[in-house]
Coordinates of C-alpha atoms and ligand atoms in Angstrom, one line a residue:
M1 CA 11.9 10.9 -25.5
E2 CA 10.9 14.4 -24.4
F3 CA 9.7 15.4 -21.0
N4 CA 8.0 18.6 -20.0
L5 CA 10.0 19.3 -16.8
K6 CA 8.5 21.3 -14.0
N7 CA 11.0 21.2 -11.2
T8 CA 8.7 23.0 -8.7
F9 CA 10.1 21.1 -5.7
I10 CA 13.6 22.2 -6.2
S11 CA 12.8 25.7 -7.4
E12 CA 10.3 26.6 -4.7
L13 CA 11.9 24.9 -1.7
P14 CA 15.2 25.3 0.0
G15 CA 17.9 22.8 -0.9
D16 CA 21.0 21.5 0.8
L17 CA 24.0 23.8 -0.1
D18 CA 26.4 20.9 0.3
L19 CA 26.6 19.2 -3.1
S20 CA 28.8 16.3 -2.2
N21 CA 27.4 12.8 -1.8
S22 CA 28.6 12.2 1.7
R23 CA 26.3 10.9 4.5
R24 CA 25.4 13.7 6.8
Q25 CA 22.8 15.5 8.8
V26 CA 21.1 18.0 6.6
H27 CA 19.6 21.2 8.0
K28 CA 17.1 23.8 6.7
A29 CA 16.7 22.0 3.4
C30 CA 14.0 19.8 1.9
Y31 CA 16.4 17.9 -0.4
S32 CA 19.9 17.3 -1.5
F33 CA 21.1 17.1 -5.1
V34 CA 22.4 13.7 -5.9
N35 CA 22.8 11.7 -9.1
P36 CA 22.0 8.0 -9.5
A37 CA 25.0 5.6 -9.4
K38 CA 26.3 4.4 -12.8
I39 CA 25.8 0.8 -13.3
K40 CA 27.4 -1.9 -15.5
S41 CA 24.8 -3.7 -17.4
P42 CA 21.2 -2.6 -17.0
E43 CA 18.4 -4.8 -18.3
L44 CA 14.8 -3.9 -18.5
I45 CA 12.6 -6.6 -17.1
H46 CA 9.2 -5.1 -17.3
Y47 CA 7.3 -1.8 -17.7
S48 CA 3.7 -0.8 -17.2
K49 CA 2.0 0.3 -20.4
E50 CA -0.6 2.3 -18.5
V51 CA 1.9 4.3 -16.5
A52 CA 4.0 4.9 -19.6
D53 CA 0.9 6.1 -21.4
F54 CA -0.1 8.7 -18.8
L55 CA 3.5 9.9 -18.7
G56 CA 3.2 10.5 -22.4
L57 CA 5.6 7.7 -23.4
Y58 CA 5.0 5.6 -26.5
E59 CA 5.8 2.0 -26.8
S60 CA 8.8 2.8 -29.0
D61 CA 10.1 5.1 -26.2
C62 CA 9.8 2.3 -23.7
Q63 CA 11.7 -0.1 -25.9
S64 CA 14.5 2.3 -26.6
Q65 CA 18.0 2.2 -25.2
Q66 CA 17.4 5.7 -23.7
F67 CA 14.5 4.4 -21.6
L68 CA 16.6 1.7 -20.2
Q69 CA 19.5 4.0 -19.4
I70 CA 17.3 6.7 -17.8
F71 CA 15.1 4.4 -15.8
S72 CA 18.0 2.3 -14.5
G73 CA 19.8 5.5 -13.4
N74 CA 22.6 5.5 -16.0
E75 CA 21.5 8.6 -17.8
I76 CA 20.0 11.8 -16.5
I77 CA 17.0 13.4 -18.2
K78 CA 18.2 16.5 -20.0
N79 CA 18.0 19.6 -17.8
S80 CA 16.7 17.6 -14.8
K81 CA 18.5 17.8 -11.5
P82 CA 18.0 14.6 -9.5
F83 CA 17.7 14.9 -5.7
A84 CA 17.0 12.9 -2.6
M85 CA 14.3 14.2 -0.1
C86 CA 15.0 15.0 3.5
Y87 CA 12.6 13.6 6.1
G88 CA 12.4 12.2 9.5
G89 CA 10.0 9.8 11.1
H90 CA 8.7 7.8 14.0
Q91 CA 9.7 4.2 13.5
F92 CA 7.9 1.5 15.5
G93 CA 6.6 4.2 18.0
H94 CA 9.9 6.0 18.5
W95 CA 11.3 9.2 17.1
A96 CA 14.2 8.2 14.8
G97 CA 15.5 11.6 13.7
Q98 CA 16.6 12.2 10.2
L99 CA 15.9 9.4 7.7
G100 CA 15.4 10.7 4.2
D101 CA 15.6 9.1 0.8
G102 CA 18.5 6.7 1.5
R103 CA 17.9 4.7 -1.6
A104 CA 15.4 6.7 -3.6
I105 CA 16.3 9.5 -6.0
N106 CA 13.8 11.8 -7.7
I107 CA 15.0 11.9 -11.3
A108 CA 12.4 14.3 -12.7
E109 CA 9.2 16.2 -12.0
I110 CA 7.2 16.4 -15.2
D111 CA 3.9 17.7 -16.6
S112 CA 2.1 15.2 -18.7
K113 CA -1.4 15.6 -20.1
G114 CA -2.1 18.4 -17.6
K115 CA -1.0 16.4 -14.5
R116 CA 2.2 16.6 -12.6
W117 CA 4.3 13.6 -11.7
S118 CA 7.4 12.9 -9.8
L119 CA 9.6 10.1 -11.1
Q120 CA 11.7 8.4 -8.5
L121 CA 14.2 5.6 -8.8
K122 CA 14.3 3.2 -5.9
G123 CA 17.6 1.3 -5.5
A124 CA 19.7 3.7 -7.6
G125 CA 22.6 4.1 -5.2
E126 CA 23.6 6.0 -2.2
T127 CA 22.6 9.5 -1.1
P128 CA 23.4 11.8 1.8
Y129 CA 20.6 10.0 3.6
S130 CA 21.8 6.4 3.2
R131 CA 23.2 6.3 6.8
S132 CA 24.9 2.9 7.2
A133 CA 23.2 1.2 4.2
D134 CA 24.1 0.8 0.5
G135 CA 21.3 2.7 -1.3
L136 CA 20.5 -0.4 -3.3
A137 CA 17.5 -2.7 -3.7
V138 CA 17.3 -6.4 -4.6
L139 CA 15.3 -8.0 -7.3
R140 CA 12.8 -9.7 -5.1
S141 CA 11.7 -6.6 -3.3
S142 CA 11.7 -4.6 -6.5
I143 CA 9.4 -7.2 -8.1
R144 CA 7.1 -7.0 -5.1
E145 CA 6.9 -3.2 -5.3
H146 CA 6.4 -3.1 -9.1
L147 CA 3.6 -5.7 -9.1
C148 CA 1.9 -4.6 -5.9
S149 CA 1.6 -0.9 -6.6
E150 CA -0.1 -1.7 -10.0
A151 CA -2.3 -4.4 -8.4
M152 CA -3.4 -1.9 -5.7
F153 CA -4.2 0.8 -8.3
H154 CA -6.5 -1.5 -10.2
L155 CA -8.2 -2.6 -7.0
G156 CA -9.1 1.1 -6.5
V157 CA -6.7 1.7 -3.6
P158 CA -4.8 5.0 -3.6
T159 CA -1.2 4.2 -4.3
T160 CA 2.1 5.3 -5.9
R161 CA 2.5 3.7 -9.3
S162 CA 5.4 1.8 -10.9
L163 CA 6.7 2.5 -14.4
S164 CA 9.5 0.1 -14.8
L165 CA 11.6 -2.7 -13.2
S166 CA 15.2 -3.1 -14.3
L167 CA 18.1 -5.2 -13.3
T168 CA 21.3 -3.3 -12.5
G169 CA 23.7 -6.1 -13.3
N170 CA 25.3 -5.5 -9.8
K171 CA 25.2 -7.9 -6.9
V172 CA 23.8 -6.7 -3.5
L173 CA 24.6 -8.3 -0.2
R174 CA 21.6 -9.0 2.0
D175 CA 21.0 -10.9 5.2
V176 CA 17.3 -11.9 4.7
L177 CA 16.8 -13.4 8.1
Y178 CA 19.1 -11.2 10.0
D179 CA 20.9 -14.3 11.2
G180 CA 24.4 -13.5 10.2
N181 CA 24.2 -15.4 6.8
P182 CA 24.3 -12.7 4.2
E183 CA 24.1 -13.7 0.5
Y184 CA 24.6 -11.9 -2.7
E185 CA 21.4 -11.2 -4.7
K186 CA 20.6 -9.5 -8.0
G187 CA 20.3 -5.7 -7.7
A188 CA 17.3 -4.0 -9.3
V189 CA 15.8 -0.5 -9.7
V190 CA 12.1 0.4 -9.9
C191 CA 10.9 3.7 -11.2
R192 CA 8.0 4.7 -9.1
V193 CA 5.6 7.5 -10.0
A194 CA 3.3 9.7 -7.9
P195 CA 2.2 13.3 -7.8
S196 CA 4.6 13.7 -4.9
F197 CA 6.5 11.6 -2.5
I198 CA 6.2 14.0 0.5
R199 CA 5.6 12.1 3.7
F200 CA 4.3 12.9 7.3
G201 CA 8.0 12.7 8.2
S202 CA 8.9 15.5 5.8
F203 CA 7.1 17.9 8.2
E204 CA 8.2 16.2 11.4
I205 CA 11.9 16.7 10.6
F206 CA 11.6 20.5 10.6
A207 CA 9.3 20.6 13.6
S208 CA 11.8 18.5 15.5
K209 CA 14.5 21.1 14.9
K210 CA 12.1 24.0 15.6
D211 CA 12.8 25.2 12.0
N212 CA 9.4 26.8 11.5
F213 CA 10.6 28.7 8.5
T214 CA 11.2 25.6 6.4
L215 CA 8.2 23.9 7.9
K216 CA 6.0 26.7 6.7
K217 CA 7.6 26.7 3.3
L218 CA 7.0 23.0 2.8
T219 CA 3.4 23.2 4.1
N220 CA 2.6 26.2 1.8
Y221 CA 4.2 24.3 -1.1
T222 CA 2.2 21.2 -0.4
I223 CA -1.1 23.1 -0.1
K224 CA -0.4 25.1 -3.2
H225 CA 0.3 22.1 -5.4
F226 CA -1.6 19.3 -3.9
Y227 CA -4.5 20.8 -2.0
P228 CA -5.4 23.7 -4.3
G229 CA -8.8 24.4 -2.8
I230 CA -7.3 25.4 0.6
E231 CA -6.6 28.9 1.7
Q232 CA -2.8 29.5 1.6
G233 CA -0.7 30.9 4.4
T234 CA -3.3 31.1 7.1
K235 CA -4.0 29.2 10.3
R236 CA -7.4 28.3 8.9
G237 CA -5.8 26.9 5.8
Y238 CA -3.3 24.8 7.8
I239 CA -6.1 23.3 9.9
E240 CA -8.0 22.5 6.8
F241 CA -4.9 20.9 5.3
F242 CA -4.6 18.6 8.3
Q243 CA -8.3 17.8 8.0
K244 CA -7.9 16.8 4.3
V245 CA -4.8 14.7 5.0
S246 CA -6.7 13.0 7.8
E247 CA -9.6 12.3 5.4
C248 CA -7.5 10.9 2.6
T249 CA -5.5 8.7 5.1
L250 CA -8.8 7.3 6.4
E251 CA -10.0 6.6 2.9
M252 CA -6.7 4.7 2.1
I253 CA -6.9 2.6 5.3
I254 CA -10.5 1.6 4.7
H255 CA -9.5 0.3 1.3
W256 CA -6.6 -1.7 2.8
Q257 CA -9.1 -3.3 5.2
R258 CA -11.5 -4.0 2.4
V259 CA -9.0 -5.9 0.2
G260 CA -6.9 -7.4 3.1
F261 CA -3.7 -5.5 2.6
V262 CA -1.2 -5.2 5.4
H263 CA 1.4 -2.5 4.9
G264 CA 3.8 -3.9 7.5
V265 CA 5.8 -0.8 8.2
M266 CA 3.5 2.1 9.0
N267 CA 6.2 4.4 10.3
T268 CA 5.5 8.1 9.8
D269 CA 8.2 8.2 7.2
N270 CA 6.1 5.7 5.2
M271 CA 2.9 7.8 5.3
S272 CA 2.2 9.8 2.2
I273 CA 0.9 13.3 2.7
L274 CA -1.5 12.6 -0.2
G275 CA -3.0 9.4 1.4
L276 CA -1.2 7.1 -1.1
T277 CA 0.0 3.7 -0.2
I278 CA 3.8 4.2 -0.3
D279 CA 7.0 2.3 0.3
Y280 CA 6.1 -1.3 -0.4
G281 CA 8.5 -3.3 1.8
P282 CA 7.5 -6.3 3.9
Y283 CA 3.8 -5.9 3.1
G284 CA 1.5 -8.9 2.8
W285 CA -2.0 -9.9 1.9
L286 CA -4.3 -11.6 4.3
E287 CA -4.9 -15.2 3.3
G288 CA -6.4 -16.8 6.4
Y289 CA -8.6 -14.0 8.0
D290 CA -6.6 -12.9 11.1
K291 CA -6.8 -9.4 12.5
Q292 CA -3.5 -10.0 14.3
W293 CA -1.5 -11.0 11.3
T294 CA 1.6 -9.1 10.2
P295 CA 3.9 -10.2 7.4
N296 CA 6.9 -8.3 8.9
T297 CA 9.2 -10.5 10.9
T298 CA 10.9 -7.3 12.3
D299 CA 7.6 -6.6 14.1
I300 CA 6.7 -10.1 15.0
Q301 CA 7.0 -9.6 18.8
H302 CA 4.8 -6.6 19.3
K303 CA 2.8 -6.8 16.1
R304 CA 2.4 -3.1 16.1
Y305 CA 1.4 -3.0 12.4
Q306 CA -1.0 -6.0 12.4
F307 CA -4.0 -6.0 10.1
G308 CA -6.6 -5.1 12.6
E309 CA -4.6 -2.2 14.0
Q310 CA -4.0 -0.2 10.8
G311 CA -6.8 2.3 11.6
N312 CA -5.4 3.0 15.0
I313 CA -1.9 3.3 13.8
A314 CA -2.9 5.7 11.1
L315 CA -4.5 7.8 13.8
W316 CA -1.3 7.6 15.9
N317 CA 0.6 8.8 12.9
L318 CA -1.8 11.6 12.3
V319 CA -1.3 12.8 15.9
K320 CA 2.4 13.0 15.1
L321 CA 1.7 15.0 12.0
A322 CA -0.6 17.3 14.1
N323 CA 2.2 17.9 16.5
A324 CA 4.5 18.7 13.6
L325 CA 2.0 21.2 12.2
Y326 CA 1.2 22.7 15.6
P327 CA 3.8 25.5 15.4
L328 CA 1.9 26.9 12.3
I329 CA -1.4 26.7 14.1
E330 CA -0.7 27.3 17.8
E331 CA -4.0 26.0 18.8
A332 CA -4.5 22.4 19.9
E333 CA -8.3 22.3 19.9
P334 CA -9.0 22.2 16.2
L335 CA -6.4 19.6 15.7
E336 CA -7.9 17.5 18.5
E337 CA -11.3 17.8 17.0
I338 CA -10.0 16.4 13.6
I339 CA -8.4 13.6 15.5
S340 CA -11.6 12.6 17.3
E341 CA -13.5 13.0 14.1
F342 CA -11.2 10.5 12.5
K343 CA -12.1 7.9 15.2
K344 CA -15.8 8.4 14.7
Q345 CA -15.5 8.4 10.9
Y346 CA -13.3 5.3 11.0
S347 CA -16.0 3.3 12.7
A348 CA -18.7 4.6 10.4
R349 CA -16.7 4.1 7.3
Y350 CA -15.6 0.6 8.4
L351 CA -19.1 -0.4 8.9
K352 CA -20.2 0.9 5.6
M353 CA -17.3 -0.8 3.8
M354 CA -18.0 -4.2 5.5
K355 CA -21.7 -3.8 4.6
S356 CA -20.8 -3.3 1.0
K357 CA -18.7 -6.5 1.2
L358 CA -21.8 -8.3 2.4
G359 CA -24.1 -6.7 -0.2
L360 CA -26.1 -4.7 2.3
E361 CA -27.4 -1.2 1.8
M362 CA -30.3 -0.6 4.1
E363 CA -29.9 0.5 7.7
D364 CA -30.3 -2.2 10.4
K365 CA -29.1 -1.7 13.9
N366 CA -28.0 -5.2 14.2
D367 CA -25.5 -5.0 11.3
L368 CA -22.5 -4.1 13.4
N369 CA -23.2 -7.0 15.6
M370 CA -23.6 -9.4 12.7
I371 CA -20.3 -8.2 11.2
N372 CA -18.5 -8.7 14.5
Q373 CA -19.8 -12.2 14.7
L374 CA -18.7 -12.9 11.1
E375 CA -15.2 -11.7 11.9
Q376 CA -15.0 -13.9 14.9
N377 CA -16.3 -16.9 12.9
L378 CA -13.7 -16.3 10.2
E379 CA -11.0 -16.6 12.8
L380 CA -12.3 -19.9 14.3
T381 CA -10.7 -22.0 11.6
E382 CA -8.3 -20.8 8.9
T383 CA -10.5 -19.2 6.3
D384 CA -9.3 -17.4 3.2
M385 CA -10.6 -13.8 3.2
T386 CA -10.6 -13.2 -0.5
I387 CA -12.3 -16.5 -1.4
F388 CA -14.8 -16.2 1.4
F389 CA -16.2 -12.8 0.4
R390 CA -16.1 -13.5 -3.3
G391 CA -18.0 -16.7 -2.7
L392 CA -20.6 -15.1 -0.5
G393 CA -22.0 -13.3 -3.5
N394 CA -23.2 -16.7 -4.7
L395 CA -25.3 -17.4 -1.6
S396 CA -29.0 -17.4 -2.3
K397 CA -31.2 -15.3 0.0
N398 CA -33.7 -18.2 -0.4
L399 CA -31.3 -20.7 1.1
V400 CA -33.1 -23.5 2.8
F401 CA -31.2 -25.4 5.5
S402 CA -31.4 -29.1 5.0
E403 CA -32.8 -31.4 7.6
K404 CA -29.5 -33.3 7.7
D405 CA -26.7 -32.0 9.8
D406 CA -24.5 -31.4 6.7
L407 CA -22.4 -28.5 5.4
S408 CA -24.4 -27.8 2.3
F409 CA -25.4 -24.4 3.6
L410 CA -21.7 -23.4 3.3
D411 CA -21.4 -24.4 -0.3
S412 CA -20.9 -20.9 -1.7
V413 CA -17.9 -20.3 0.6
R414 CA -16.7 -23.8 1.2
N415 CA -13.6 -23.4 -0.8
A416 CA -12.4 -20.6 1.6
F417 CA -11.9 -23.1 4.4
Y418 CA -8.5 -24.6 4.7
K419 CA -9.9 -27.6 6.6
I420 CA -13.6 -27.9 6.2
E421 CA -13.6 -30.9 8.6
E422 CA -12.8 -28.4 11.4
V423 CA -16.2 -26.9 10.9
N424 CA -18.0 -29.1 13.3
G425 CA -19.5 -29.1 16.8
E426 CA -19.7 -25.6 18.3
I427 CA -18.0 -24.0 15.2
L428 CA -20.6 -25.6 12.9
G429 CA -23.3 -24.0 15.1
F430 CA -21.7 -20.6 15.0
W431 CA -21.6 -20.7 11.2
K432 CA -25.2 -22.0 10.9
D433 CA -26.4 -19.1 13.1
W434 CA -24.5 -16.6 11.1
I435 CA -25.6 -17.8 7.7
A436 CA -29.2 -18.0 8.9
Q437 CA -28.9 -14.4 10.3
Y438 CA -27.3 -13.2 7.0
V439 CA -29.9 -14.8 4.8
K440 CA -32.7 -13.3 6.8
R441 CA -31.0 -9.9 6.6
L442 CA -30.6 -10.2 2.8
Q443 CA -34.4 -10.7 2.5
K444 CA -34.9 -7.2 3.8
E445 CA -32.9 -5.7 0.9
A446 CA -34.7 -4.8 -2.2
F447 CA -32.4 -6.3 -4.8
S448 CA -32.3 -9.8 -6.3
D449 CA -29.5 -12.3 -5.8
V450 CA -28.1 -11.5 -9.2
E451 CA -28.1 -7.8 -8.5
R452 CA -26.5 -8.3 -5.1
K453 CA -23.7 -10.5 -6.6
Q454 CA -23.0 -7.9 -9.2
K455 CA -22.6 -5.2 -6.5
M456 CA -20.5 -7.4 -4.3
N457 CA -18.2 -8.4 -7.1
L458 CA -17.2 -4.7 -7.5
V459 CA -15.9 -4.5 -3.9
N460 CA -14.7 -8.1 -3.2
P461 CA -11.8 -8.8 -5.5
K462 CA -11.2 -12.2 -7.0
Y463 CA -7.5 -11.7 -7.7
V464 CA -5.1 -10.1 -5.3
L465 CA -1.3 -10.5 -5.2
R466 CA -1.1 -13.3 -2.8
N467 CA 2.2 -13.6 -1.0
Y468 CA 3.1 -16.8 -2.7
M469 CA 2.2 -15.5 -6.2
A470 CA 4.8 -12.8 -5.9
Q471 CA 7.3 -15.5 -4.6
I472 CA 6.7 -17.6 -7.7
A473 CA 7.3 -14.6 -9.9
I474 CA 10.5 -13.9 -7.9
E475 CA 11.9 -17.4 -8.2
A476 CA 11.3 -17.5 -11.9
A477 CA 12.8 -14.1 -12.4
D478 CA 15.8 -15.1 -10.5
E479 CA 16.4 -17.8 -13.1
G480 CA 15.9 -15.2 -15.9
D481 CA 12.2 -16.1 -16.7
Y482 CA 10.1 -13.0 -16.5
N483 CA 6.9 -14.5 -17.9
V484 CA 5.2 -14.8 -14.4
I485 CA 5.8 -11.1 -13.8
E486 CA 4.1 -10.4 -17.1
E487 CA 1.3 -12.8 -16.4
L488 CA 0.5 -11.5 -12.9
H489 CA 0.8 -7.9 -14.0
D490 CA -1.9 -8.6 -16.6
I491 CA -4.2 -10.6 -14.3
L492 CA -4.1 -8.0 -11.6
K493 CA -5.3 -5.3 -14.0
D494 CA -8.7 -6.8 -13.7
P495 CA -9.0 -8.0 -10.1
Y496 CA -12.8 -7.9 -10.0
G497 CA -13.3 -9.7 -13.3
E498 CA -14.1 -13.4 -13.4
Q499 CA -11.1 -14.3 -15.7
M500 CA -12.1 -18.0 -15.7
E501 CA -8.9 -18.8 -17.6
N502 CA -6.9 -17.6 -14.6
Q503 CA -8.8 -19.5 -12.0
K504 CA -5.6 -21.2 -10.8
W505 CA -4.7 -17.9 -9.1
F506 CA -8.0 -17.9 -7.2
E507 CA -6.9 -20.6 -4.9
K508 CA -5.9 -20.8 -1.3
R509 CA -2.2 -20.5 -0.5
P510 CA -0.5 -23.9 -1.2
E511 CA 1.0 -25.7 1.9
W512 CA 4.6 -25.1 0.8
A513 CA 4.1 -21.4 1.1
R514 CA 2.8 -21.5 4.7
T515 CA 6.1 -21.0 6.4
K516 CA 8.3 -20.1 3.5
V517 CA 10.4 -17.0 3.8
G518 CA 9.1 -14.5 1.3
C519 CA 5.6 -15.9 1.5
S520 CA 4.4 -15.5 5.0
M521 CA 7.5 -13.9 6.5
L522 CA 9.3 -10.9 5.2
S523 CA 11.8 -8.6 6.9
C524 CA 12.7 -5.0 6.3
S525 CA 16.0 -6.2 4.7
S526 CA 14.9 -5.5 1.2
Ligands
AMP601 P1 11.8 1.9 5.0 O1 11.2 1.7 6.4 O2 12.2 0.7 4.3 O3 11.0 2.8 4.1 O4 13.2 2.7 5.3 C1 13.5 3.5 6.4 C2 14.7 4.4 6.1 O5 15.8 3.6 5.7 C3 14.5 5.3 4.9 O6 15.2 6.5 5.2 C4 15.2 4.6 3.8 O7 15.6 5.5 2.8 C5 16.3 3.9 4.5 N1 16.8 2.7 3.8 C6 16.2 1.5 3.7 N2 16.9 0.6 3.0 C7 18.0 1.3 2.6 C8 19.2 1.0 1.8 N3 19.4 -0.3 1.3 N4 20.1 1.9 1.6 C9 20.0 3.1 2.1 N5 18.9 3.5 2.9 C10 18.0 2.6 3.1
MG602 MG1 10.4 4.3 3.7

C-alpha cells in the first residue's frame, strides 16, 4: 500500500514546538505532532469501497493486515507525521477558548488521482487537546458517523467521508445519559476523509489571541489550497474568501433542510471552512416534521440547534468567522454586506429548494404562502417528512375530490401520517384546502404527472438513515453481527432509487423507537 504524501499543512504552517503528548494550551501553532495510541486487538468492521477507490486503494489493500493496522492507529504510514489540529470555538453561543482535535489525529495528507485528501482517525487516543477527556470513541457513535457521512454524500449533501470503521478491542467508559451511571462500551475508530478538516474555530483561536501572524498564514494557506481562484494575500482576497465560505455554508444548510438532517451541535468548531458537514455527533433525521426538533439532549432546554434554526445559526457562526477575519481586512462594511446577502439568499434558496420538493418550476407569487401553509399542516399531526414528500410525487394534478367526506384525496401521502384518524374536523379542512391549492398550482406547470414525479424523486429521497435504523445496526454490531451495517451502507448509496426490495426501510419510525435513547435522544457523550 503506497501513498503519495503531500504534507502541505505541516510543511507550510507553524507547528507546536512541544513534542510531548501532554494536555496544554498551544500558542502560535496550527497543530501539534502526536501519534495514535497503540491498541490491543484491532478488528476491521467495515470499509467503503468508493472511498477506498478514490484514495487509490485496491480491494486487496483494504483486506490486508497493513490496512487494519494503519486505519486503527497501530501503524504509522511510512514518512507521515501524524498531528492534531489546534482550534477554538463558540459552543452553544459562548466562546469556549482552545478546543482542538481532542480525539482526532490526522494520519496523512495524500494526493490521489489529482486530488488531495486528509485522512483522520477519530477515537485513536489522546492528544494535547484532549482536555479532561480520553481521546476515544465508542462503537455506537462511530457506526453513526461511518454510515451517516456516506449516506449524506449519496444524498448530494457536501460532507466529510468515511473510509473505515474498526474496533479497537479496548473498553471505553461512557455515561450516556449523564446521570452518574457510566458503563463500559466497545471502543472504535473511524478513518474520515476530506480535502481538509479546517474549521471556523481554526481562525477564531488566533484572532482571540490577537495572533495576526498565524491567522494570516492559515488564511493564506486555506485560500491557496482550497479556494484557488481567489487573489492571495490581499484584503480583497480575504473578503472574497469570506464570501465564498458564506456561499458554500449556505449551500450545505439548504441541503440539510431539504433532506431533514439536524446536525445537533452547530458550534463554530464544528463548521468546516469548506462547507462540508463535519463532526457527526448527536445528529438526527427528522421523522415527524417538526421545525423545533433537535436530537441533542444536551440542547433540549434551549433547542438552539433545532431543525428550523439551522440557517440562522449558520449565519451566527459566519458572523463569528467574520470577526475572526476582521484583523486581516480592517473594514466591517464588506463583511456586513456578505452577511446580509446570506440572509437574502437563504430565503430565496430555501423557497427554490422547497418548490423543487413540490415539483414546481414556474414563478407564482403565492408559492411562499403555500409552502408556509404546508409546513404548518405537516406539524398539525405527526407526519413523516420523508414519506410525505416522496409520496406527493404520486399525486395527480387531475385529482378530483370525492363528494363524500373521506380521506381519499390524501391517498398518495397517507402513509406519512402516524395517526390518520387525527386528520379530521378543522385539520381535515386545512389539508383539503392545501391539496386543492396545490393541485391547481400544478396545473399551471407545463409538465405531466410522470415528468413531475421523476423530477421530484431526484430531490425527495426515499431512504435516509432514520435514527432507529442506525440503532438497529448498532445493537446488532454490539453482538458481533455487522450485516446490518453492510446492508444500510448499501441501501443508502442509492437514496433516490425505488429499491422495492428494501421497502421495509421506507417506513415510519416504529413505536419502540419513539423514546428510546439513541433513536430520538442522543447526547454529546459519544
Ligand atoms: P464535539 O462538539 O463533539 O465536536 O467536541 C468538542 C471538543 O471536545 C473538541 O475539541 C473535541 O476534540 C473534544 N472531545 C470530544 N470528545 C472527546 C473525547 N472523548 N476525548 C477528547 N476530546 C474530546
Ligand atoms: Mg467537534
